[in-house]
PDB file of C-alpha atoms and ligand atoms in Angstrom:
ATOM      1  CA  MET W   1      86.236 130.548 137.213  1.00 96.00           C
ATOM      2  CA  ILE W   2      89.961 131.301 137.375  1.00 98.00           C
ATOM      3  CA  LEU W   3      92.335 128.375 136.821  1.00 98.00           C
ATOM      4  CA  THR W   4      95.667 128.263 138.645  1.00 98.00           C
ATOM      5  CA  VAL W   5      98.344 125.759 137.604  1.00 98.00           C
ATOM      6  CA  THR W   6     100.972 124.613 140.118  1.00 98.00           C
ATOM      7  CA  LEU W   7     102.981 121.804 138.531  1.00 98.00           C
ATOM      8  CA  ASN W   8     105.217 121.649 141.637  1.00 98.00           C
ATOM      9  CA  THR W   9     102.781 121.902 144.561  1.00 98.00           C
ATOM     10  CA  ALA W  10     104.200 121.831 148.097  1.00 98.00           C
ATOM     11  CA  LEU W  11     103.426 121.504 151.755  1.00 97.00           C
ATOM     12  CA  ASP W  12     104.930 124.734 153.065  1.00 94.00           C
ATOM     13  CA  LEU W  13     106.458 124.486 156.530  1.00 94.00           C
ATOM     14  CA  THR W  14     107.476 127.656 158.377  1.00 92.00           C
ATOM     15  CA  TYR W  15     109.796 127.502 161.428  1.00 94.00           C
ATOM     16  CA  ARG W  16     110.229 130.564 163.588  1.00 92.00           C
ATOM     17  CA  VAL W  17     113.469 130.720 165.623  1.00 95.00           C
ATOM     18  CA  PRO W  18     114.559 133.492 168.026  1.00 94.00           C
ATOM     19  CA  ALA W  19     117.731 134.193 165.979  1.00 94.00           C
ATOM     20  CA  LEU W  20     119.255 132.194 163.105  1.00 93.00           C
ATOM     21  CA  THR W  21     122.990 131.591 163.632  1.00 92.00           C
ATOM     22  CA  PRO W  22     125.116 129.311 161.397  1.00 90.00           C
ATOM     23  CA  HIS W  23     126.750 126.231 163.019  1.00 94.00           C
ATOM     24  CA  THR W  24     124.393 126.232 166.034  1.00 94.00           C
ATOM     25  CA  SER W  25     121.343 124.247 167.006  1.00 94.00           C
ATOM     26  CA  HIS W  26     118.068 126.141 167.279  1.00 94.00           C
ATOM     27  CA  ARG W  27     114.868 125.829 169.301  1.00 95.00           C
ATOM     28  CA  VAL W  28     111.867 126.317 167.023  1.00 96.00           C
ATOM     29  CA  THR W  29     109.320 128.514 168.799  1.00 96.00           C
ATOM     30  CA  GLU W  30     106.498 128.289 166.250  1.00 93.00           C
ATOM     31  CA  VAL W  31     105.588 125.897 163.415  1.00 94.00           C
ATOM     32  CA  THR W  32     103.006 126.395 160.671  1.00 91.00           C
ATOM     33  CA  GLU W  33     102.204 124.021 157.798  1.00 93.00           C
ATOM     34  CA  ARG W  34     100.053 125.028 154.826  1.00 93.00           C
ATOM     35  CA  PRO W  35      99.255 123.919 151.290  1.00 95.00           C
ATOM     36  CA  GLY W  36     101.654 125.767 148.989  1.00 96.00           C
ATOM     37  CA  GLY W  37     103.430 126.135 145.711  1.00 97.00           C
ATOM     38  CA  LYS W  38     102.926 129.442 143.981  1.00 97.00           C
ATOM     39  CA  GLY W  39      99.662 128.756 142.136  1.00 98.00           C
ATOM     40  CA  VAL W  40      98.054 127.287 145.267  1.00 97.00           C
ATOM     41  CA  ASN W  41      98.895 130.488 147.163  1.00 96.00           C
ATOM     42  CA  VAL W  42      97.478 132.560 144.302  1.00 97.00           C
ATOM     43  CA  ALA W  43      94.276 130.484 144.418  1.00 97.00           C
ATOM     44  CA  ARG W  44      93.824 131.032 148.169  1.00 95.00           C
ATOM     45  CA  VAL W  45      94.150 134.807 147.827  1.00 96.00           C
ATOM     46  CA  LEU W  46      91.756 134.849 144.838  1.00 97.00           C
ATOM     47  CA  ALA W  47      89.237 132.829 146.870  1.00 96.00           C
ATOM     48  CA  ALA W  48      89.596 135.276 149.771  1.00 95.00           C
ATOM     49  CA  LEU W  49      88.729 138.053 147.303  1.00 95.00           C
ATOM     50  CA  GLY W  50      85.514 136.182 146.411  1.00 96.00           C
ATOM     51  CA  HIS W  51      86.566 134.429 143.167  1.00 97.00           C
ATOM     52  CA  ALA W  52      85.785 130.807 142.328  1.00 97.00           C
ATOM     53  CA  VAL W  53      89.106 129.090 141.574  1.00 98.00           C
ATOM     54  CA  THR W  54      90.096 125.695 140.204  1.00 98.00           C
ATOM     55  CA  VAL W  55      93.500 124.424 141.311  1.00 98.00           C
ATOM     56  CA  THR W  56      95.390 122.059 139.018  1.00 98.00           C
ATOM     57  CA  GLY W  57      98.913 120.640 138.808  1.00 98.00           C
ATOM     58  CA  PHE W  58     100.238 117.471 140.428  1.00 98.00           C
ATOM     59  CA  ALA W  59      99.861 115.946 143.890  1.00 98.00           C
ATOM     60  CA  GLY W  60     101.080 112.590 145.237  1.00 98.00           C
ATOM     61  CA  GLY W  61     102.080 110.575 148.286  1.00 98.00           C
ATOM     62  CA  ASP W  62     101.264 111.423 151.917  1.00 97.00           C
ATOM     63  CA  THR W  63     102.219 115.060 151.443  1.00 98.00           C
ATOM     64  CA  GLY W  64      99.955 115.312 148.398  1.00 98.00           C
ATOM     65  CA  ARG W  65      97.097 113.733 150.372  1.00 98.00           C
ATOM     66  CA  ALA W  66      97.608 116.179 153.245  1.00 97.00           C
ATOM     67  CA  LEU W  67      97.655 119.088 150.789  1.00 97.00           C
ATOM     68  CA  ARG W  68      94.393 117.975 149.154  1.00 98.00           C
ATOM     69  CA  GLU W  69      92.676 117.417 152.515  1.00 97.00           C
ATOM     70  CA  ARG W  70      93.558 120.969 153.526  1.00 95.00           C
ATOM     71  CA  LEU W  71      92.418 122.425 150.183  1.00 96.00           C
ATOM     72  CA  ALA W  72      89.067 120.638 150.538  1.00 96.00           C
ATOM     73  CA  THR W  73      88.301 122.705 153.658  1.00 95.00           C
ATOM     74  CA  GLU W  74      88.833 126.030 151.858  1.00 93.00           C
ATOM     75  CA  PRO W  75      85.780 127.829 150.405  1.00 94.00           C
ATOM     76  CA  ARG W  76      85.490 128.585 146.671  1.00 96.00           C
ATOM     77  CA  LEU W  77      88.395 126.255 145.720  1.00 97.00           C
ATOM     78  CA  THR W  78      87.896 123.264 143.407  1.00 97.00           C
ATOM     79  CA  ASP W  79      90.604 120.589 143.419  1.00 98.00           C
ATOM     80  CA  ALA W  80      91.495 119.391 139.899  1.00 98.00           C
ATOM     81  CA  LEU W  81      94.998 118.172 140.831  1.00 98.00           C
ATOM     82  CA  VAL W  82      96.294 115.224 138.794  1.00 98.00           C
ATOM     83  CA  PRO W  83      97.734 112.287 140.798  1.00 98.00           C
ATOM     84  CA  VAL W  84     101.440 111.358 140.579  1.00 98.00           C
ATOM     85  CA  ALA W  85     103.158 108.270 142.028  1.00 98.00           C
ATOM     86  CA  GLY W  86     105.923 110.348 143.647  1.00 98.00           C
ATOM     87  CA  ALA W  87     105.373 112.454 146.771  1.00 98.00           C
ATOM     88  CA  THR W  88     104.542 116.153 146.680  1.00 98.00           C
ATOM     89  CA  ARG W  89     107.540 118.120 147.998  1.00 98.00           C
ATOM     90  CA  ARG W  90     107.880 120.072 151.227  1.00 97.00           C
ATOM     91  CA  THR W  91     109.364 123.527 151.457  1.00 96.00           C
ATOM     92  CA  LEU W  92     110.837 125.038 154.602  1.00 95.00           C
ATOM     93  CA  ALA W  93     110.931 128.751 155.442  1.00 91.00           C
ATOM     94  CA  VAL W  94     113.021 129.586 158.532  1.00 93.00           C
ATOM     95  CA  VAL W  95     112.099 132.961 159.982  1.00 90.00           C
ATOM     96  CA  ASP W  96     114.640 134.736 162.189  1.00 92.00           C
ATOM     97  CA  ALA W  97     112.400 136.476 164.746  1.00 90.00           C
ATOM     98  CA  ALA W  98     115.167 138.936 165.698  1.00 90.00           C
ATOM     99  CA  THR W  99     115.616 140.378 162.200  1.00 88.00           C
ATOM    100  CA  GLY W 100     112.487 139.169 160.396  1.00 83.00           C
ATOM    101  CA  ASP W 101     114.746 137.672 157.677  1.00 86.00           C
ATOM    102  CA  THR W 102     113.524 134.479 156.007  1.00 87.00           C
ATOM    103  CA  THR W 103     115.646 131.615 154.668  1.00 91.00           C
ATOM    104  CA  GLN W 104     113.758 129.433 152.188  1.00 91.00           C
ATOM    105  CA  LEU W 105     114.632 125.783 151.364  1.00 95.00           C
ATOM    106  CA  ASN W 106     112.660 124.165 148.518  1.00 95.00           C
ATOM    107  CA  GLU W 107     112.789 120.432 147.673  1.00 96.00           C
ATOM    108  CA  PRO W 108     112.918 119.594 143.921  1.00 97.00           C
ATOM    109  CA  GLY W 109     109.562 117.782 143.863  1.00 98.00           C
ATOM    110  CA  PRO W 110     108.484 114.335 142.592  1.00 98.00           C
ATOM    111  CA  THR W 111     109.625 113.006 139.212  1.00 98.00           C
ATOM    112  CA  VAL W 112     106.697 113.175 136.795  1.00 98.00           C
ATOM    113  CA  THR W 113     106.466 110.316 134.268  1.00 98.00           C
ATOM    114  CA  PRO W 114     105.565 110.860 130.577  1.00 98.00           C
ATOM    115  CA  ALA W 115     102.168 109.194 131.221  1.00 98.00           C
ATOM    116  CA  GLU W 116     101.448 111.523 134.166  1.00 98.00           C
ATOM    117  CA  TRP W 117     102.417 114.569 132.085  1.00 98.00           C
ATOM    118  CA  ALA W 118     100.121 113.384 129.252  1.00 98.00           C
ATOM    119  CA  ALA W 119      97.247 112.935 131.752  1.00 98.00           C
ATOM    120  CA  PHE W 120      97.819 116.470 133.045  1.00 98.00           C
ATOM    121  CA  LEU W 121      97.834 117.923 129.508  1.00 98.00           C
ATOM    122  CA  ASP W 122      94.503 116.239 128.717  1.00 98.00           C
ATOM    123  CA  SER W 123      92.914 117.590 131.867  1.00 98.00           C
ATOM    124  CA  TYR W 124      94.412 121.094 131.401  1.00 98.00           C
ATOM    125  CA  GLU W 125      93.143 121.397 127.828  1.00 98.00           C
ATOM    126  CA  GLN W 126      89.615 120.525 128.966  1.00 98.00           C
ATOM    127  CA  LEU W 127      89.779 123.045 131.828  1.00 98.00           C
ATOM    128  CA  ALA W 128      91.184 125.770 129.529  1.00 98.00           C
ATOM    129  CA  ARG W 129      88.379 125.194 127.011  1.00 97.00           C
ATOM    130  CA  HIS W 130      85.664 125.112 129.694  1.00 96.00           C
ATOM    131  CA  GLU W 131      83.255 127.971 128.979  1.00 93.00           C
ATOM    132  CA  GLY W 132      83.434 129.195 132.581  1.00 94.00           C
ATOM    133  CA  THR W 133      87.227 129.704 132.554  1.00 96.00           C
ATOM    134  CA  THR W 134      87.995 133.446 132.554  1.00 96.00           C
ATOM    135  CA  ALA W 135      91.771 133.500 133.193  1.00 97.00           C
ATOM    136  CA  ILE W 136      94.689 131.133 133.770  1.00 98.00           C
ATOM    137  CA  ALA W 137      97.785 131.538 135.983  1.00 98.00           C
ATOM    138  CA  LEU W 138     100.844 129.340 135.417  1.00 98.00           C
ATOM    139  CA  CYS W 139     103.031 129.546 138.511  1.00 98.00           C
ATOM    140  CA  GLY W 140     106.269 128.267 139.991  1.00 98.00           C
ATOM    141  CA  SER W 141     109.064 125.828 139.244  1.00 98.00           C
ATOM    142  CA  LEU W 142     108.770 122.647 137.178  1.00 98.00           C
ATOM    143  CA  PRO W 143     109.181 119.289 138.936  1.00 98.00           C
ATOM    144  CA  PRO W 144     111.706 116.813 137.444  1.00 98.00           C
ATOM    145  CA  GLY W 145     110.376 115.016 134.360  1.00 98.00           C
ATOM    146  CA  VAL W 146     108.194 117.889 133.134  1.00 98.00           C
ATOM    147  CA  PRO W 147     109.601 119.267 129.840  1.00 98.00           C
ATOM    148  CA  VAL W 148     111.373 122.622 130.127  1.00 98.00           C
ATOM    149  CA  GLY W 149     109.061 124.008 127.423  1.00 98.00           C
ATOM    150  CA  ALA W 150     105.955 123.030 129.442  1.00 98.00           C
ATOM    151  CA  TYR W 151     104.747 126.573 130.064  1.00 98.00           C
ATOM    152  CA  ALA W 152     105.174 127.509 126.398  1.00 98.00           C
ATOM    153  CA  LEU W 153     102.887 124.576 125.543  1.00 98.00           C
ATOM    154  CA  LEU W 154     100.313 125.574 128.204  1.00 98.00           C
ATOM    155  CA  ILE W 155     100.364 129.216 127.027  1.00 98.00           C
ATOM    156  CA  ARG W 156      99.721 128.169 123.430  1.00 98.00           C
ATOM    157  CA  ALA W 157      96.795 125.989 124.589  1.00 98.00           C
ATOM    158  CA  ALA W 158      95.334 128.904 126.594  1.00 98.00           C
ATOM    159  CA  ARG W 159      95.702 131.230 123.624  1.00 97.00           C
ATOM    160  CA  ALA W 160      94.013 128.652 121.355  1.00 97.00           C
ATOM    161  CA  ALA W 161      91.143 128.561 123.887  1.00 97.00           C
ATOM    162  CA  ARG W 162      91.098 132.414 123.891  1.00 97.00           C
ATOM    163  CA  VAL W 163      91.636 132.616 127.654  1.00 97.00           C
ATOM    164  CA  PRO W 164      94.050 135.254 129.016  1.00 97.00           C
ATOM    165  CA  VAL W 165      97.094 133.668 130.603  1.00 98.00           C
ATOM    166  CA  LEU W 166      99.610 134.947 133.173  1.00 98.00           C
ATOM    167  CA  LEU W 167     103.061 133.380 133.664  1.00 98.00           C
ATOM    168  CA  ASP W 168     105.087 133.548 136.906  1.00 98.00           C
ATOM    169  CA  THR W 169     108.205 131.382 136.776  1.00 98.00           C
ATOM    170  CA  SER W 170     111.989 131.665 136.356  1.00 97.00           C
ATOM    171  CA  GLY W 171     114.985 130.513 134.308  1.00 97.00           C
ATOM    172  CA  GLU W 172     114.608 128.593 131.056  1.00 98.00           C
ATOM    173  CA  PRO W 173     110.859 127.847 131.558  1.00 98.00           C
ATOM    174  CA  LEU W 174     110.354 131.644 131.787  1.00 98.00           C
ATOM    175  CA  ARG W 175     112.473 132.325 128.690  1.00 98.00           C
ATOM    176  CA  ARG W 176     110.544 129.780 126.615  1.00 98.00           C
ATOM    177  CA  GLY W 177     107.225 130.820 128.135  1.00 98.00           C
ATOM    178  CA  VAL W 178     107.727 134.508 127.269  1.00 98.00           C
ATOM    179  CA  ALA W 179     108.458 133.557 123.647  1.00 98.00           C
ATOM    180  CA  ALA W 180     105.021 131.848 123.523  1.00 98.00           C
ATOM    181  CA  ARG W 181     103.417 135.309 124.024  1.00 98.00           C
ATOM    182  CA  PRO W 182     101.547 135.154 127.351  1.00 98.00           C
ATOM    183  CA  ASP W 183      99.149 138.030 128.111  1.00 98.00           C
ATOM    184  CA  ILE W 184     101.006 138.907 131.324  1.00 98.00           C
ATOM    185  CA  VAL W 185     104.348 137.870 132.756  1.00 98.00           C
ATOM    186  CA  LYS W 186     105.291 138.750 136.350  1.00 98.00           C
ATOM    187  CA  PRO W 187     109.018 138.330 136.983  1.00 97.00           C
ATOM    188  CA  ASN W 188     110.803 139.652 140.072  1.00 96.00           C
ATOM    189  CA  ALA W 189     113.955 141.747 139.628  1.00 95.00           C
ATOM    190  CA  ASP W 190     116.314 138.728 139.693  1.00 96.00           C
ATOM    191  CA  GLU W 191     114.206 136.729 137.223  1.00 97.00           C
ATOM    192  CA  LEU W 192     113.986 139.737 134.909  1.00 97.00           C
ATOM    193  CA  ALA W 193     117.776 140.286 135.052  1.00 97.00           C
ATOM    194  CA  GLU W 194     118.401 136.604 134.333  1.00 97.00           C
ATOM    195  CA  LEU W 195     115.993 136.739 131.369  1.00 97.00           C
ATOM    196  CA  THR W 196     117.303 139.930 129.788  1.00 97.00           C
ATOM    197  CA  GLY W 197     120.861 140.392 131.128  1.00 96.00           C
ATOM    198  CA  SER W 198     119.920 143.886 132.374  1.00 95.00           C
ATOM    199  CA  HIS W 199     119.731 144.989 136.014  1.00 95.00           C
ATOM    200  CA  GLU W 200     118.008 148.240 135.036  1.00 95.00           C
ATOM    201  CA  PRO W 201     114.271 147.517 135.611  1.00 93.00           C
ATOM    202  CA  GLU W 202     112.793 149.774 132.892  1.00 94.00           C
ATOM    203  CA  ARG W 203     115.218 148.575 130.226  1.00 95.00           C
ATOM    204  CA  ALA W 204     114.758 144.912 131.290  1.00 96.00           C
ATOM    205  CA  THR W 205     110.948 145.233 131.343  1.00 97.00           C
ATOM    206  CA  ARG W 206     110.939 146.699 127.811  1.00 96.00           C
ATOM    207  CA  ASP W 207     113.241 143.892 126.678  1.00 97.00           C
ATOM    208  CA  ALA W 208     110.913 141.246 128.190  1.00 97.00           C
ATOM    209  CA  ARG W 209     108.023 142.723 126.175  1.00 97.00           C
ATOM    210  CA  ARG W 210     110.078 142.605 122.991  1.00 97.00           C
ATOM    211  CA  ARG W 211     110.678 138.909 123.666  1.00 97.00           C
ATOM    212  CA  GLY W 212     106.934 138.231 123.341  1.00 97.00           C
ATOM    213  CA  ALA W 213     104.964 139.027 126.534  1.00 97.00           C
ATOM    214  CA  HIS W 214     102.027 141.383 125.860  1.00 97.00           C
ATOM    215  CA  ALA W 215     102.317 142.955 129.325  1.00 98.00           C
ATOM    216  CA  VAL W 216     105.212 142.713 131.776  1.00 98.00           C
ATOM    217  CA  VAL W 217     104.665 143.446 135.468  1.00 98.00           C
ATOM    218  CA  ALA W 218     107.999 143.458 137.281  1.00 97.00           C
ATOM    219  CA  SER W 219     107.842 143.053 141.063  1.00 96.00           C
ATOM    220  CA  LEU W 220     110.572 145.165 142.638  1.00 94.00           C
ATOM    221  CA  GLY W 221     110.215 144.202 146.311  1.00 89.00           C
ATOM    222  CA  ALA W 222     109.705 147.210 148.597  1.00 87.00           C
ATOM    223  CA  ASP W 223     109.653 149.485 145.495  1.00 91.00           C
ATOM    224  CA  GLY W 224     106.371 147.938 144.322  1.00 95.00           C
ATOM    225  CA  LEU W 225     105.585 147.145 140.675  1.00 97.00           C
ATOM    226  CA  LEU W 226     106.632 148.416 137.261  1.00 97.00           C
ATOM    227  CA  ALA W 227     104.167 147.557 134.489  1.00 98.00           C
ATOM    228  CA  LEU W 228     104.555 147.983 130.738  1.00 97.00           C
ATOM    229  CA  THR W 229     101.365 146.988 128.914  1.00 97.00           C
ATOM    230  CA  PRO W 230      99.691 147.574 125.540  1.00 96.00           C
ATOM    231  CA  ASP W 231      97.566 150.251 127.328  1.00 95.00           C
ATOM    232  CA  GLY W 232     100.448 152.175 128.916  1.00 96.00           C
ATOM    233  CA  GLY W 233     103.173 152.019 131.549  1.00 97.00           C
ATOM    234  CA  TRP W 234     102.828 152.539 135.340  1.00 98.00           C
ATOM    235  CA  ARG W 235     104.736 152.403 138.596  1.00 97.00           C
ATOM    236  CA  ALA W 236     102.742 151.335 141.669  1.00 98.00           C
ATOM    237  CA  ARG W 237     104.339 151.855 145.087  1.00 96.00           C
ATOM    238  CA  PRO W 238     103.233 150.892 148.607  1.00 94.00           C
ATOM    239  CA  PRO W 239     102.665 153.843 150.968  1.00 89.00           C
ATOM    240  CA  LYS W 240     105.482 152.742 153.307  1.00 84.00           C
ATOM    241  CA  ARG W 241     108.159 150.067 153.640  1.00 82.00           C
ATOM    242  CA  VAL W 242     106.384 147.091 155.202  1.00 83.00           C
ATOM    243  CA  ARG W 243     108.499 144.787 157.377  1.00 82.00           C
ATOM    244  CA  GLY W 244     107.716 141.099 157.740  1.00 82.00           C
ATOM    245  CA  ASN W 245     107.879 137.764 155.931  1.00 82.00           C
ATOM    246  CA  PRO W 246     107.945 138.157 152.119  1.00 86.00           C
ATOM    247  CA  THR W 247     107.055 134.475 151.473  1.00 87.00           C
ATOM    248  CA  GLY W 248     104.058 134.450 149.148  1.00 91.00           C
ATOM    249  CA  ALA W 249     104.050 138.232 148.580  1.00 94.00           C
ATOM    250  CA  GLY W 250     104.645 137.740 144.831  1.00 95.00           C
ATOM    251  CA  ASP W 251     101.812 135.196 144.726  1.00 96.00           C
ATOM    252  CA  SER W 252      99.458 137.734 146.313  1.00 97.00           C
ATOM    253  CA  ALA W 253     100.505 140.278 143.653  1.00 97.00           C
ATOM    254  CA  VAL W 254      99.615 137.724 140.957  1.00 98.00           C
ATOM    255  CA  ALA W 255      96.207 137.221 142.605  1.00 98.00           C
ATOM    256  CA  GLY W 256      95.653 140.990 142.578  1.00 98.00           C
ATOM    257  CA  LEU W 257      96.502 141.216 138.861  1.00 98.00           C
ATOM    258  CA  LEU W 258      94.317 138.242 137.930  1.00 97.00           C
ATOM    259  CA  SER W 259      91.316 139.299 140.003  1.00 97.00           C
ATOM    260  CA  GLY W 260      91.503 142.749 138.397  1.00 97.00           C
ATOM    261  CA  LEU W 261      91.739 141.161 134.952  1.00 96.00           C
ATOM    262  CA  ALA W 262      88.747 138.881 135.620  1.00 95.00           C
ATOM    263  CA  GLU W 263      86.712 141.853 136.910  1.00 95.00           C
ATOM    264  CA  GLY W 264      87.657 144.028 133.906  1.00 95.00           C
ATOM    265  CA  LEU W 265      89.407 146.679 136.034  1.00 97.00           C
ATOM    266  CA  PRO W 266      91.715 149.176 134.293  1.00 97.00           C
ATOM    267  CA  TRP W 267      95.458 148.544 134.724  1.00 98.00           C
ATOM    268  CA  PRO W 268      96.115 151.187 137.430  1.00 97.00           C
ATOM    269  CA  GLU W 269      93.456 149.608 139.673  1.00 98.00           C
ATOM    270  CA  ARG W 270      94.809 146.111 139.071  1.00 98.00           C
ATOM    271  CA  LEU W 271      98.296 147.308 139.998  1.00 98.00           C
ATOM    272  CA  ALA W 272      97.102 149.083 143.152  1.00 98.00           C
ATOM    273  CA  ARG W 273      95.325 145.905 144.219  1.00 98.00           C
ATOM    274  CA  ALA W 274      98.429 143.798 143.513  1.00 98.00           C
ATOM    275  CA  VAL W 275     100.720 146.101 145.537  1.00 97.00           C
ATOM    276  CA  ALA W 276      98.317 146.330 148.491  1.00 97.00           C
ATOM    277  CA  LEU W 277      97.791 142.551 148.616  1.00 97.00           C
ATOM    278  CA  SER W 278     101.522 141.950 148.365  1.00 96.00           C
ATOM    279  CA  ALA W 279     102.343 144.392 151.193  1.00 95.00           C
ATOM    280  CA  ALA W 280      99.497 143.021 153.356  1.00 95.00           C
ATOM    281  CA  THR W 281     100.978 139.529 152.879  1.00 94.00           C
ATOM    282  CA  VAL W 282     104.438 140.697 154.027  1.00 91.00           C
ATOM    283  CA  ALA W 283     102.809 142.251 157.115  1.00 89.00           C
ATOM    284  CA  ALA W 284     100.821 139.109 158.054  1.00 87.00           C
ATOM    285  CA  PRO W 285     102.187 136.964 160.896  1.00 74.00           C
ATOM    286  CA  VAL W 286     101.580 133.707 158.949  1.00 75.00           C
ATOM    287  CA  ALA W 287     103.487 133.331 155.633  1.00 70.00           C
ATOM    288  CA  GLY W 288     101.279 133.678 152.562  1.00 75.00           C
ATOM    289  CA  GLU W 289      98.221 135.051 154.393  1.00 84.00           C
ATOM    290  CA  PHE W 290      96.880 138.607 154.560  1.00 90.00           C
ATOM    291  CA  ASP W 291      94.637 140.579 156.861  1.00 90.00           C
ATOM    292  CA  PRO W 292      91.696 142.120 154.905  1.00 93.00           C
ATOM    293  CA  THR W 293      91.673 145.306 157.026  1.00 94.00           C
ATOM    294  CA  THR W 294      95.400 145.914 156.445  1.00 94.00           C
ATOM    295  CA  TYR W 295      94.811 145.262 152.738  1.00 96.00           C
ATOM    296  CA  GLU W 296      91.952 147.805 152.503  1.00 95.00           C
ATOM    297  CA  ASP W 297      93.998 150.372 154.413  1.00 95.00           C
ATOM    298  CA  LEU W 298      97.029 149.928 152.112  1.00 95.00           C
ATOM    299  CA  LEU W 299      94.856 149.864 148.966  1.00 96.00           C
ATOM    300  CA  ALA W 300      93.586 153.365 149.674  1.00 95.00           C
ATOM    301  CA  ARG W 301      97.179 154.643 149.893  1.00 95.00           C
ATOM    302  CA  VAL W 302      99.043 152.916 147.016  1.00 96.00           C
ATOM    303  CA  ALA W 303     100.547 155.498 144.633  1.00 96.00           C
ATOM    304  CA  VAL W 304     100.160 154.675 140.919  1.00 97.00           C
ATOM    305  CA  THR W 305     102.029 156.977 138.523  1.00 96.00           C
ATOM    306  CA  ASP W 306     102.733 156.944 134.790  1.00 94.00           C
ATOM    307  CA  ALA W 307     105.975 155.239 133.733  1.00 90.00           C
ATOM    308  CA  VAL W 308     107.751 154.968 130.396  1.00 68.00           C
ATOM    309  CA  PRO W 309     105.265 154.751 127.502  1.00 56.00           C
ATOM    310  CA  ALA W 310     104.684 151.211 126.288  1.00 47.00           C
ATOM    311  CA  SER W 311     105.970 152.016 122.798  1.00 50.00           C
ATOM    312  CA  THR W 312     109.512 153.036 123.886  1.00 46.00           C
TER     313      THR W 312
HETATM  314  O1  LIG N   1     106.200 132.147 146.817  1.00 89.41           O
HETATM  315  C1  LIG N   1     106.318 131.327 147.967  1.00 89.41           C
HETATM  316  C2  LIG N   1     106.167 129.924 147.543  1.00 89.41           C
HETATM  317  O2  LIG N   1     105.009 129.902 146.781  1.00 89.41           O
HETATM  318  C3  LIG N   1     106.076 128.903 148.654  1.00 89.41           C
HETATM  319  O3  LIG N   1     104.753 128.663 148.962  1.00 89.41           O
HETATM  320  C4  LIG N   1     106.800 127.670 148.111  1.00 89.41           C
HETATM  321  O4  LIG N   1     105.956 126.620 147.922  1.00 89.41           O
HETATM  322  C5  LIG N   1     107.585 128.172 146.932  1.00 89.41           C
HETATM  323  O5  LIG N   1     107.228 129.528 146.707  1.00 89.41           O
HETATM  324  C6  LIG N   1     107.555 127.445 145.666  1.00 89.41           C
HETATM  325  O6  LIG N   1     108.322 128.088 144.672  1.00 89.41           O
HETATM  326  P1  LIG N   1     108.977 127.334 143.472  1.00 89.41           P
HETATM  327  O7  LIG N   1     109.578 128.408 142.642  1.00 89.41           O
HETATM  328  O8  LIG N   1     109.990 126.382 144.059  1.00 89.41           O
HETATM  329  O9  LIG N   1     107.900 126.599 142.756  1.00 89.41           O
END
């Protein structure tokens, strides 16, 4: 069982408009609403790949109830979300149909009380120590009230339980999380630059490893992934530039990395899977979903090449 942690779950709303123009009113031509937050998206992709997944984090209010009802209909997902008094946030992605560009608006999320955080920690430690837990993903922003060092704490608990742990977050929670030595960290180019002060991906990825992460997998948008790991360094690139909605593409990459880890695949195969899933998610008409045939087609054509050696 793979455990995904989404402390700031969301109901993700996507509006499609013919063309997004500032200072005008728009007719929405299509609306979709799905359970979201990064770890929830990761869980759905893992389940689609055939993995049993437990979803934890917080959920509350009407939005939290709606999210849990939707999760209950999905195969291979177990809901271990911890209740909060506040309401789970909504996020809004506005897709400009003319250009394909997406504008994302994320609410901050409910304020978590010290008692709710303590209840989550209890539950998380039990799940991490459960003999069936093979890997843990810690994903997304922290809701108000959760300590900024939360991920560092969760990484240390995973390491104590001897379960590999992947971190995908930003800002100060990322900085503190990396120092707690996660097995894998997956920043995008902006998050990596903010962490290290360098806009040069290879230099920044090496720096992130020096800060404590065992393996760093940088997602570089249309340029694919750059990975520096204890086993070597690789670049993995999609076969072509895929146009579409990038919402959830990073989450699909995380699912590819984790599924490969859980199945004991070598790094190049994990990276190929992550790039193909990510590109298939961009290509899908609904944000955060992917078409299995497109995925298989892309997987066969991802190019994985050696990058800078891990020791440099
Ligand atoms: O990656 C897309 C997405 O997972 C959306 O589903 C949305 O819920 C959002 O990101 C959450 O990101 P945040 O960093 O605010 O936790």
